[in-house]
mmCIF file of C-alpha atoms in Angstrom:
data_model
loop_
_atom_site.group_PDB
_atom_site.id
_atom_site.type_symbol
_atom_site.label_atom_id
_atom_site.label_comp_id
_atom_site.label_asym_id
_atom_site.label_seq_id
_atom_site.Cartn_x
_atom_site.Cartn_y
_atom_site.Cartn_z
ATOM 1 C CA UNK W 1 0.348 0.143 -0.022
ATOM 2 C CA UNK W 2 2.077 3.225 -0.960
ATOM 3 C CA UNK W 3 1.668 6.230 1.387
ATOM 4 C CA UNK W 4 2.227 9.717 1.130
ATOM 5 C CA UNK W 5 2.839 12.946 3.502
ATOM 6 C CA UNK W 6 -0.195 14.979 4.859
ATOM 7 C CA UNK W 7 0.210 18.650 2.852
ATOM 8 C CA UNK W 8 -3.007 19.369 2.577
ATOM 9 C CA UNK W 9 -6.471 18.830 3.942
ATOM 10 C CA UNK W 10 -9.349 17.937 1.992
ATOM 11 C CA UNK W 11 -11.912 20.397 1.572
ATOM 12 C CA UNK W 12 -15.325 20.354 4.049
ATOM 13 C CA UNK W 13 -17.801 18.600 1.784
ATOM 14 C CA UNK W 14 -20.850 20.465 1.060
ATOM 15 C CA UNK W 15 -23.394 17.872 3.636
ATOM 16 C CA UNK W 16 -20.880 18.695 6.603
ATOM 17 C CA UNK W 17 -21.382 22.404 6.090
ATOM 18 C CA UNK W 18 -25.236 21.773 5.925
ATOM 19 C CA UNK W 19 -24.801 20.385 9.189
ATOM 20 C CA UNK W 20 -24.237 23.615 11.162
ATOM 21 C CA UNK W 21 -26.836 24.868 13.417
ATOM 22 C CA UNK W 22 -28.859 21.868 12.893
ATOM 23 C CA UNK W 23 -30.467 19.788 15.679
ATOM 24 C CA UNK W 24 -28.447 16.247 15.551
ATOM 25 C CA UNK W 25 -28.827 13.367 18.163
ATOM 26 C CA UNK W 26 -31.528 14.242 20.206
ATOM 27 C CA UNK W 27 -31.516 11.505 22.883
ATOM 28 C CA UNK W 28 -32.067 10.511 26.493
ATOM 29 C CA UNK W 29 -29.724 9.603 29.078
ATOM 30 C CA UNK W 30 -29.767 5.888 29.601
ATOM 31 C CA UNK W 31 -30.221 6.111 33.425
ATOM 32 C CA UNK W 32 -32.005 8.721 35.611
ATOM 33 C CA UNK W 33 -29.458 11.179 37.580
ATOM 34 C CA UNK W 34 -28.358 9.232 40.490
ATOM 35 C CA UNK W 35 -26.811 9.934 43.990
ATOM 36 C CA UNK W 36 -24.231 6.927 42.869
ATOM 37 C CA UNK W 37 -22.251 9.204 40.060
ATOM 38 C CA UNK W 38 -22.494 12.286 41.966
ATOM 39 C CA UNK W 39 -20.593 10.945 44.877
ATOM 40 C CA UNK W 40 -18.033 8.893 42.616
ATOM 41 C CA UNK W 41 -17.544 12.160 41.028
ATOM 42 C CA UNK W 42 -17.144 14.214 44.298
ATOM 43 C CA UNK W 43 -14.630 11.656 45.421
ATOM 44 C CA UNK W 44 -12.441 11.427 42.462
ATOM 45 C CA UNK W 45 -11.656 15.309 42.940
ATOM 46 C CA UNK W 46 -12.325 15.397 46.538
ATOM 47 C CA UNK W 47 -15.096 17.305 46.616
ATOM 48 C CA UNK W 48 -16.465 17.568 50.386
ATOM 49 C CA UNK W 49 -19.055 20.211 49.329
ATOM 50 C CA UNK W 50 -21.778 19.493 52.041
ATOM 51 C CA UNK W 51 -24.825 20.467 49.467
ATOM 52 C CA UNK W 52 -23.759 16.852 47.726
ATOM 53 C CA UNK W 53 -22.846 14.803 51.040
ATOM 54 C CA UNK W 54 -25.608 16.369 53.441
ATOM 55 C CA UNK W 55 -29.171 16.342 53.088
ATOM 56 C CA UNK W 56 -30.290 18.752 55.362
ATOM 57 C CA UNK W 57 -27.779 21.204 53.478
ATOM 58 C CA UNK W 58 -29.268 20.152 50.280
ATOM 59 C CA UNK W 59 -32.944 20.456 51.720
ATOM 60 C CA UNK W 60 -32.255 23.903 52.945
ATOM 61 C CA UNK W 61 -30.198 25.419 50.163
ATOM 62 C CA UNK W 62 -31.818 23.546 46.796
ATOM 63 C CA UNK W 63 -35.020 22.503 48.270
ATOM 64 C CA UNK W 64 -33.290 18.418 47.873
ATOM 65 C CA UNK W 65 -30.229 16.646 46.908
ATOM 66 C CA UNK W 66 -28.844 18.036 43.235
ATOM 67 C CA UNK W 67 -25.933 16.917 41.239
ATOM 68 C CA UNK W 68 -22.764 18.856 40.930
ATOM 69 C CA UNK W 69 -23.622 21.682 37.536
ATOM 70 C CA UNK W 70 -20.414 20.292 35.996
ATOM 71 C CA UNK W 71 -21.519 16.694 35.836
ATOM 72 C CA UNK W 72 -24.110 17.626 33.054
ATOM 73 C CA UNK W 73 -22.089 15.838 30.434
ATOM 74 C CA UNK W 74 -22.273 12.322 32.554
ATOM 75 C CA UNK W 75 -26.076 12.048 31.895
ATOM 76 C CA UNK W 76 -25.701 11.982 28.214
ATOM 77 C CA UNK W 77 -22.952 9.115 28.195
ATOM 78 C CA UNK W 78 -24.056 6.101 26.554
ATOM 79 C CA UNK W 79 -22.877 2.919 28.307
ATOM 80 C CA UNK W 80 -19.837 1.248 27.418
ATOM 81 C CA UNK W 81 -21.218 -1.647 26.930
ATOM 82 C CA UNK W 82 -24.613 -2.723 26.587
ATOM 83 C CA UNK W 83 -27.424 -6.229 25.380
ATOM 84 C CA UNK W 84 -27.476 -6.338 21.663
ATOM 85 C CA UNK W 85 -24.708 -3.631 21.008
ATOM 86 C CA UNK W 86 -21.734 -4.955 18.976
ATOM 87 C CA UNK W 87 -20.235 -1.723 18.628
ATOM 88 C CA UNK W 88 -19.030 0.687 21.003
ATOM 89 C CA UNK W 89 -21.282 4.026 21.839
ATOM 90 C CA UNK W 90 -19.414 7.586 21.487
ATOM 91 C CA UNK W 91 -20.826 10.338 23.369
ATOM 92 C CA UNK W 92 -19.983 12.868 21.447
ATOM 93 C CA UNK W 93 -21.266 12.050 18.121
ATOM 94 C CA UNK W 94 -21.501 14.342 16.037
ATOM 95 C CA UNK W 95 -17.746 15.231 17.064
ATOM 96 C CA UNK W 96 -16.400 11.799 15.774
ATOM 97 C CA UNK W 97 -18.263 12.617 12.905
ATOM 98 C CA UNK W 98 -16.714 15.235 11.895
ATOM 99 C CA UNK W 99 -13.339 13.224 12.178
ATOM 100 C CA UNK W 100 -15.025 10.438 9.465
ATOM 101 C CA UNK W 101 -16.179 13.086 7.391
ATOM 102 C CA UNK W 102 -12.799 15.471 7.840
ATOM 103 C CA UNK W 103 -10.514 12.296 7.015
ATOM 104 C CA UNK W 104 -8.867 13.790 10.717
ATOM 105 C CA UNK W 105 -8.054 10.468 12.590
ATOM 106 C CA UNK W 106 -6.777 12.192 16.495
ATOM 107 C CA UNK W 107 -9.126 14.848 17.693
ATOM 108 C CA UNK W 108 -8.558 16.576 21.081
ATOM 109 C CA UNK W 109 -10.516 19.084 23.173
ATOM 110 C CA UNK W 110 -9.186 22.375 23.253
ATOM 111 C CA UNK W 111 -11.466 24.307 24.594
ATOM 112 C CA UNK W 112 -15.014 24.408 26.525
ATOM 113 C CA UNK W 113 -17.308 26.675 27.786
ATOM 114 C CA UNK W 114 -20.326 25.079 30.081
ATOM 115 C CA UNK W 115 -23.243 27.400 31.466
ATOM 116 C CA UNK W 116 -25.425 26.100 34.144
ATOM 117 C CA UNK W 117 -29.092 27.078 34.366
ATOM 118 C CA UNK W 118 -31.416 25.256 36.067
ATOM 119 C CA UNK W 119 -29.984 22.545 38.787
ATOM 120 C CA UNK W 120 -29.851 19.016 37.988
ATOM 121 C CA UNK W 121 -31.718 16.765 40.485
ATOM 122 C CA UNK W 122 -31.576 13.094 41.667
ATOM 123 C CA UNK W 123 -34.239 11.222 39.615
ATOM 124 C CA UNK W 124 -33.963 13.577 36.707
ATOM 125 C CA UNK W 125 -34.372 11.957 33.034
ATOM 126 C CA UNK W 126 -32.046 13.906 31.244
ATOM 127 C CA UNK W 127 -32.303 14.893 27.024
ATOM 128 C CA UNK W 128 -29.048 16.245 25.158
ATOM 129 C CA UNK W 129 -28.910 17.275 21.545
ATOM 130 C CA UNK W 130 -25.673 18.261 19.267
ATOM 131 C CA UNK W 131 -25.541 21.267 17.333
ATOM 132 C CA UNK W 132 -22.442 21.425 15.155
ATOM 133 C CA UNK W 133 -21.537 25.664 15.439
ATOM 134 C CA UNK W 134 -18.429 26.268 13.359
ATOM 135 C CA UNK W 135 -15.339 24.281 11.166
ATOM 136 C CA UNK W 136 -12.423 26.415 10.755
ATOM 137 C CA UNK W 137 -9.972 26.698 7.968
ATOM 138 C CA UNK W 138 -6.916 24.328 8.004
ATOM 139 C CA UNK W 139 -4.942 25.225 11.041
ATOM 140 C CA UNK W 140 -1.450 23.953 12.629
ATOM 141 C CA UNK W 141 -0.302 23.372 15.628
ATOM 142 C CA UNK W 142 2.015 21.760 17.379
ATOM 143 C CA UNK W 143 -0.543 18.427 17.809
ATOM 144 C CA UNK W 144 -0.677 18.299 13.836
ATOM 145 C CA UNK W 145 -2.080 19.493 11.020
ATOM 146 C CA UNK W 146 -6.256 20.293 10.763
ATOM 147 C CA UNK W 147 -9.456 22.225 11.829
ATOM 148 C CA UNK W 148 -11.056 23.269 14.952
ATOM 149 C CA UNK W 149 -14.879 22.828 15.112
ATOM 150 C CA UNK W 150 -17.323 23.925 18.052
ATOM 151 C CA UNK W 151 -19.841 21.367 18.984
ATOM 152 C CA UNK W 152 -22.800 22.757 21.167
ATOM 153 C CA UNK W 153 -24.527 20.367 23.526
ATOM 154 C CA UNK W 154 -27.816 22.061 25.181
ATOM 155 C CA UNK W 155 -29.136 19.680 28.264
ATOM 156 C CA UNK W 156 -33.232 19.416 29.087
ATOM 157 C CA UNK W 157 -34.694 17.666 31.693
ATOM 158 C CA UNK W 158 -37.988 15.819 31.531
ATOM 159 C CA UNK W 159 -40.209 18.873 32.162
ATOM 160 C CA UNK W 160 -38.184 20.659 29.152
ATOM 161 C CA UNK W 161 -36.124 22.557 31.376
ATOM 162 C CA UNK W 162 -32.757 24.322 30.009
ATOM 163 C CA UNK W 163 -29.923 22.536 32.502
ATOM 164 C CA UNK W 164 -27.403 23.897 30.261
ATOM 165 C CA UNK W 165 -25.132 23.877 27.432
ATOM 166 C CA UNK W 166 -21.454 22.547 26.929
ATOM 167 C CA UNK W 167 -19.516 24.333 24.537
ATOM 168 C CA UNK W 168 -17.071 22.052 23.037
ATOM 169 C CA UNK W 169 -14.142 23.465 20.364
ATOM 170 C CA UNK W 170 -12.016 20.216 19.409
ATOM 171 C CA UNK W 171 -8.983 20.199 17.205
ATOM 172 C CA UNK W 172 -9.432 17.497 14.518
ATOM 173 C CA UNK W 173 -6.033 16.616 13.596
ATOM 174 C CA UNK W 174 -2.860 14.352 11.035
ATOM 175 C CA UNK W 175 -0.094 14.266 13.061
ATOM 176 C CA UNK W 176 2.708 16.581 11.325
ATOM 177 C CA UNK W 177 4.406 14.291 9.402
ATOM 178 C CA UNK W 178 1.612 11.584 9.284
ATOM 179 C CA UNK W 179 1.162 9.544 6.148
ATOM 180 C CA UNK W 180 -2.584 9.092 4.271
ATOM 181 C CA UNK W 181 -2.544 5.237 3.051
ATOM 182 C CA UNK L 1 -5.167 13.910 49.899
ATOM 183 C CA UNK L 2 -6.517 17.013 50.769
ATOM 184 C CA UNK L 3 -9.652 15.789 53.142
ATOM 185 C CA UNK L 4 -11.858 18.305 50.932
ATOM 186 C CA UNK L 5 -12.519 21.501 53.244
ATOM 187 C CA UNK L 6 -14.951 23.559 52.624
ATOM 188 C CA UNK L 7 -15.643 27.374 53.887
ATOM 189 C CA UNK L 8 -18.204 28.493 55.393
ATOM 190 C CA UNK L 9 -20.596 30.411 53.467
ATOM 191 C CA UNK L 10 -18.781 33.395 51.394
ATOM 192 C CA UNK L 11 -20.975 36.247 50.966
ATOM 193 C CA UNK L 12 -20.499 38.884 48.194
ATOM 194 C CA UNK L 13 -19.674 41.640 50.109
ATOM 195 C CA UNK L 14 -16.526 39.578 51.673
ATOM 196 C CA UNK L 15 -14.694 39.383 47.584
ATOM 197 C CA UNK L 16 -12.567 41.725 47.080
ATOM 198 C CA UNK L 17 -11.071 42.604 42.719
ATOM 199 C CA UNK L 18 -7.708 41.447 43.038
ATOM 200 C CA UNK L 19 -8.055 39.438 45.652
ATOM 201 C CA UNK L 20 -6.587 35.497 45.818
ATOM 202 C CA UNK L 21 -7.895 32.432 46.811
ATOM 203 C CA UNK L 22 -5.894 29.862 48.545
ATOM 204 C CA UNK L 23 -3.638 27.478 46.199
ATOM 205 C CA UNK L 24 -4.892 23.825 46.253
ATOM 206 C CA UNK L 25 -2.010 21.267 45.463
ATOM 207 C CA UNK L 26 -2.514 17.879 44.039
ATOM 208 C CA UNK L 27 -0.499 15.270 43.248
ATOM 209 C CA UNK L 28 -1.313 13.338 39.960
ATOM 210 C CA UNK L 29 -1.239 9.725 39.718
ATOM 211 C CA UNK L 30 -2.416 6.917 37.019
ATOM 212 C CA UNK L 31 -5.480 6.256 39.903
ATOM 213 C CA UNK L 32 -6.151 10.700 39.354
ATOM 214 C CA UNK L 33 -6.373 10.071 35.808
ATOM 215 C CA UNK L 34 -8.576 6.661 35.468
ATOM 216 C CA UNK L 35 -10.921 7.665 38.302
ATOM 217 C CA UNK L 36 -11.842 10.897 37.048
ATOM 218 C CA UNK L 37 -12.446 9.530 33.395
ATOM 219 C CA UNK L 38 -14.853 6.708 34.965
ATOM 220 C CA UNK L 39 -16.432 9.246 37.364
ATOM 221 C CA UNK L 40 -17.520 10.898 34.216
ATOM 222 C CA UNK L 41 -18.336 7.842 32.156
ATOM 223 C CA UNK L 42 -15.346 8.777 29.625
ATOM 224 C CA UNK L 43 -14.846 5.319 28.289
ATOM 225 C CA UNK L 44 -11.848 6.741 25.841
ATOM 226 C CA UNK L 45 -8.830 4.800 25.819
ATOM 227 C CA UNK L 46 -6.160 8.057 25.903
ATOM 228 C CA UNK L 47 -8.010 8.311 29.527
ATOM 229 C CA UNK L 48 -6.831 4.694 31.064
ATOM 230 C CA UNK L 49 -4.951 3.113 27.840
ATOM 231 C CA UNK L 50 -1.020 4.540 28.223
ATOM 232 C CA UNK L 51 -0.085 2.900 25.056
ATOM 233 C CA UNK L 52 -2.635 3.755 23.108
ATOM 234 C CA UNK L 53 -2.164 7.501 24.223
ATOM 235 C CA UNK L 54 1.244 7.251 23.401
ATOM 236 C CA UNK L 55 1.083 5.664 20.268
ATOM 237 C CA UNK L 56 -2.334 7.146 19.017
ATOM 238 C CA UNK L 57 -2.662 10.628 20.401
ATOM 239 C CA UNK L 58 1.242 11.132 20.667
ATOM 240 C CA UNK L 59 1.178 12.113 24.250
ATOM 241 C CA UNK L 60 3.692 10.824 27.044
ATOM 242 C CA UNK L 61 0.981 8.679 28.972
ATOM 243 C CA UNK L 62 -3.273 9.014 29.811
ATOM 244 C CA UNK L 63 -3.844 12.255 30.879
ATOM 245 C CA UNK L 64 -6.928 14.323 32.712
ATOM 246 C CA UNK L 65 -10.389 14.116 30.625
ATOM 247 C CA UNK L 66 -12.346 17.711 30.327
ATOM 248 C CA UNK L 67 -14.810 16.862 32.433
ATOM 249 C CA UNK L 68 -13.069 15.611 35.140
ATOM 250 C CA UNK L 69 -11.044 19.133 34.881
ATOM 251 C CA UNK L 70 -13.937 20.834 35.249
ATOM 252 C CA UNK L 71 -14.827 18.772 38.398
ATOM 253 C CA UNK L 72 -11.284 20.146 39.987
ATOM 254 C CA UNK L 73 -12.288 23.848 39.106
ATOM 255 C CA UNK L 74 -15.745 22.911 40.274
ATOM 256 C CA UNK L 75 -14.058 21.990 43.656
ATOM 257 C CA UNK L 76 -11.249 24.097 44.003
ATOM 258 C CA UNK L 77 -13.766 27.354 43.758
ATOM 259 C CA UNK L 78 -16.889 25.618 45.984
ATOM 260 C CA UNK L 79 -14.099 24.995 48.308
ATOM 261 C CA UNK L 80 -13.774 28.783 48.570
ATOM 262 C CA UNK L 81 -17.374 30.213 48.414
ATOM 263 C CA UNK L 82 -18.687 27.450 50.398
ATOM 264 C CA UNK L 83 -22.059 25.528 49.750
ATOM 265 C CA UNK L 84 -23.855 28.684 48.402
ATOM 266 C CA UNK L 85 -21.650 29.762 45.650
ATOM 267 C CA UNK L 86 -23.675 28.816 42.603
ATOM 268 C CA UNK L 87 -21.720 28.500 39.277
ATOM 269 C CA UNK L 88 -22.890 29.779 35.951
ATOM 270 C CA UNK L 89 -20.448 29.795 33.300
ATOM 271 C CA UNK L 90 -17.099 28.146 33.218
ATOM 272 C CA UNK L 91 -14.872 28.454 30.376
ATOM 273 C CA UNK L 92 -11.486 26.832 29.999
ATOM 274 C CA UNK L 93 -8.793 25.907 27.438
ATOM 275 C CA UNK L 94 -6.279 23.365 27.380
ATOM 276 C CA UNK L 95 -2.823 23.743 26.875
ATOM 277 C CA UNK L 96 -1.372 21.034 27.538
ATOM 278 C CA UNK L 97 -2.413 17.832 28.921
ATOM 279 C CA UNK L 98 -1.947 16.721 32.736
ATOM 280 C CA UNK L 99 -0.327 13.577 33.035
ATOM 281 C CA UNK L 100 0.211 11.000 36.288
ATOM 282 C CA UNK L 101 3.816 12.380 38.128
ATOM 283 C CA UNK L 102 2.337 15.847 37.592
ATOM 284 C CA UNK L 103 1.875 17.966 40.300
ATOM 285 C CA UNK L 104 -1.409 20.110 39.770
ATOM 286 C CA UNK L 105 -1.424 23.752 41.546
ATOM 287 C CA UNK L 106 -5.161 25.288 41.392
ATOM 288 C CA UNK L 107 -4.475 29.624 41.535
ATOM 289 C CA UNK L 108 -7.175 32.011 41.141
ATOM 290 C CA UNK L 109 -7.856 35.762 41.475
ATOM 291 C CA UNK L 110 -11.357 37.675 41.605
ATOM 292 C CA UNK L 111 -11.395 39.621 38.503
ATOM 293 C CA UNK L 112 -14.687 41.404 38.790
ATOM 294 C CA UNK L 113 -17.810 42.090 40.569
ATOM 295 C CA UNK L 114 -21.034 43.224 39.134
ATOM 296 C CA UNK L 115 -24.678 43.123 41.179
ATOM 297 C CA UNK L 116 -26.864 42.310 37.894
ATOM 298 C CA UNK L 117 -30.155 43.956 37.151
ATOM 299 C CA UNK L 118 -31.684 40.819 38.576
ATOM 300 C CA UNK L 119 -30.581 42.005 41.588
ATOM 301 C CA UNK L 120 -27.888 38.589 41.701
ATOM 302 C CA UNK L 121 -24.512 39.139 43.160
ATOM 303 C CA UNK L 122 -21.865 38.117 40.887
ATOM 304 C CA UNK L 123 -17.739 37.141 41.380
ATOM 305 C CA UNK L 124 -15.527 36.392 38.214
ATOM 306 C CA UNK L 125 -12.644 34.295 38.373
ATOM 307 C CA UNK L 126 -9.548 33.881 36.321
ATOM 308 C CA UNK L 127 -8.520 30.135 37.360
ATOM 309 C CA UNK L 128 -5.294 28.853 36.205
ATOM 310 C CA UNK L 129 -3.827 24.963 36.729
ATOM 311 C CA UNK L 130 -0.617 24.664 36.759
ATOM 312 C CA UNK L 131 2.672 22.181 36.569
ATOM 313 C CA UNK L 132 5.551 23.954 37.848
ATOM 314 C CA UNK L 133 5.941 26.850 35.586
ATOM 315 C CA UNK L 134 3.674 26.143 32.978
ATOM 316 C CA UNK L 135 -0.302 26.552 32.831
ATOM 317 C CA UNK L 136 -2.018 23.553 31.834
ATOM 318 C CA UNK L 137 -5.452 25.021 32.018
ATOM 319 C CA UNK L 138 -6.923 28.446 31.746
ATOM 320 C CA UNK L 139 -10.168 29.186 33.429
ATOM 321 C CA UNK L 140 -12.343 32.006 33.822
ATOM 322 C CA UNK L 141 -15.577 31.243 35.839
ATOM 323 C CA UNK L 142 -19.052 33.475 36.897
ATOM 324 C CA UNK L 143 -20.137 32.371 40.131
ATOM 325 C CA UNK L 144 -23.208 34.028 42.428
ATOM 326 C CA UNK L 145 -22.806 34.974 45.782
ATOM 327 C CA UNK L 146 -25.122 35.473 48.112
ATOM 328 C CA UNK L 147 -25.576 39.610 49.012
ATOM 329 C CA UNK L 148 -26.423 38.880 52.475
ATOM 330 C CA UNK L 149 -27.284 35.719 55.338
ATOM 331 C CA UNK L 150 -30.948 35.532 53.810
ATOM 332 C CA UNK L 151 -30.114 35.438 50.032
ATOM 333 C CA UNK L 152 -29.494 32.355 48.340
ATOM 334 C CA UNK L 153 -28.893 31.872 44.388
ATOM 335 C CA UNK L 154 -29.840 28.879 43.991
ATOM 336 C CA UNK L 155 -33.739 29.785 44.646
ATOM 337 C CA UNK L 156 -32.778 31.963 41.203
ATOM 338 C CA UNK L 157 -34.917 30.902 38.483
ATOM 339 C CA UNK L 158 -36.429 31.855 35.123
ATOM 340 C CA UNK L 159 -34.793 35.562 34.273
ATOM 341 C CA UNK L 160 -34.040 36.097 37.610
ATOM 342 C CA UNK L 161 -30.709 33.728 36.974
ATOM 343 C CA UNK L 162 -28.316 34.875 34.325
ATOM 344 C CA UNK L 163 -25.487 33.190 33.884
#
């Protein structure tokens, strides 16, 4: 099989440009918001905020237990495996779609803006939807040669209240000196 | 481990622009990275498989994932504000990954204060996650604080909450 060094990127296909601004992958999380993950997450960063550990404090301040705001994305990530599935599900599918469509094999999240609205409550069923906002011109960074893109993920609860928005900026790239085989 | 001490309830009037938060020091291990990734349900191999991270991502080891960095920033901020501090918005830029063996230092300064037209008290923090002399991640956060002991930002809904 022949290979050649990457010197330029493929143009952005029209069907990819057409996705900008469209709602994609509107799905409900595979389980309700639950305290086990809240405590595991707090433990992972040694977060002792009594709002998440002390029910009396939670009742006083938030009218019952809530999840840490930065856990928004936890509630939409698919299980690594579930019955009947033969391939791994990926959480930010619009992101992986772009990697494939733009022929950019590697990608890294470079920046992230999270806006927090209604508190996420234990027992909530969280629904998410993904919206591609932009794709950049070709760029070169120390990681490689590729494009930046921004995807918003909006989160809503079972009452359609907006819980928050996560805006991810990613860099999809070929490693410098890499080949397109 | 740090013990997870959380401050009493900080009030808006307690905050001075230009003031600094106490530094939080954390030694990162492979367990820190893997636990953070799994707690945030991020199963991607660059956060638990060292060979994959090196060979596919071109990094020197597995590294902290994005949601877990957000969780570290939240913990750092609310350690200082206490439980009545309510995050409104958080933006962060990851310049360099954080690897096992790194020593993270979280530092922050108060960049601004504001009472919005709905009567909510906001502070803006410039937070950095540094390893040695390098700023691995820079974070700007907007946090609501109570104006007095009877105020509670968590009760704000709809147009009264403008993050």
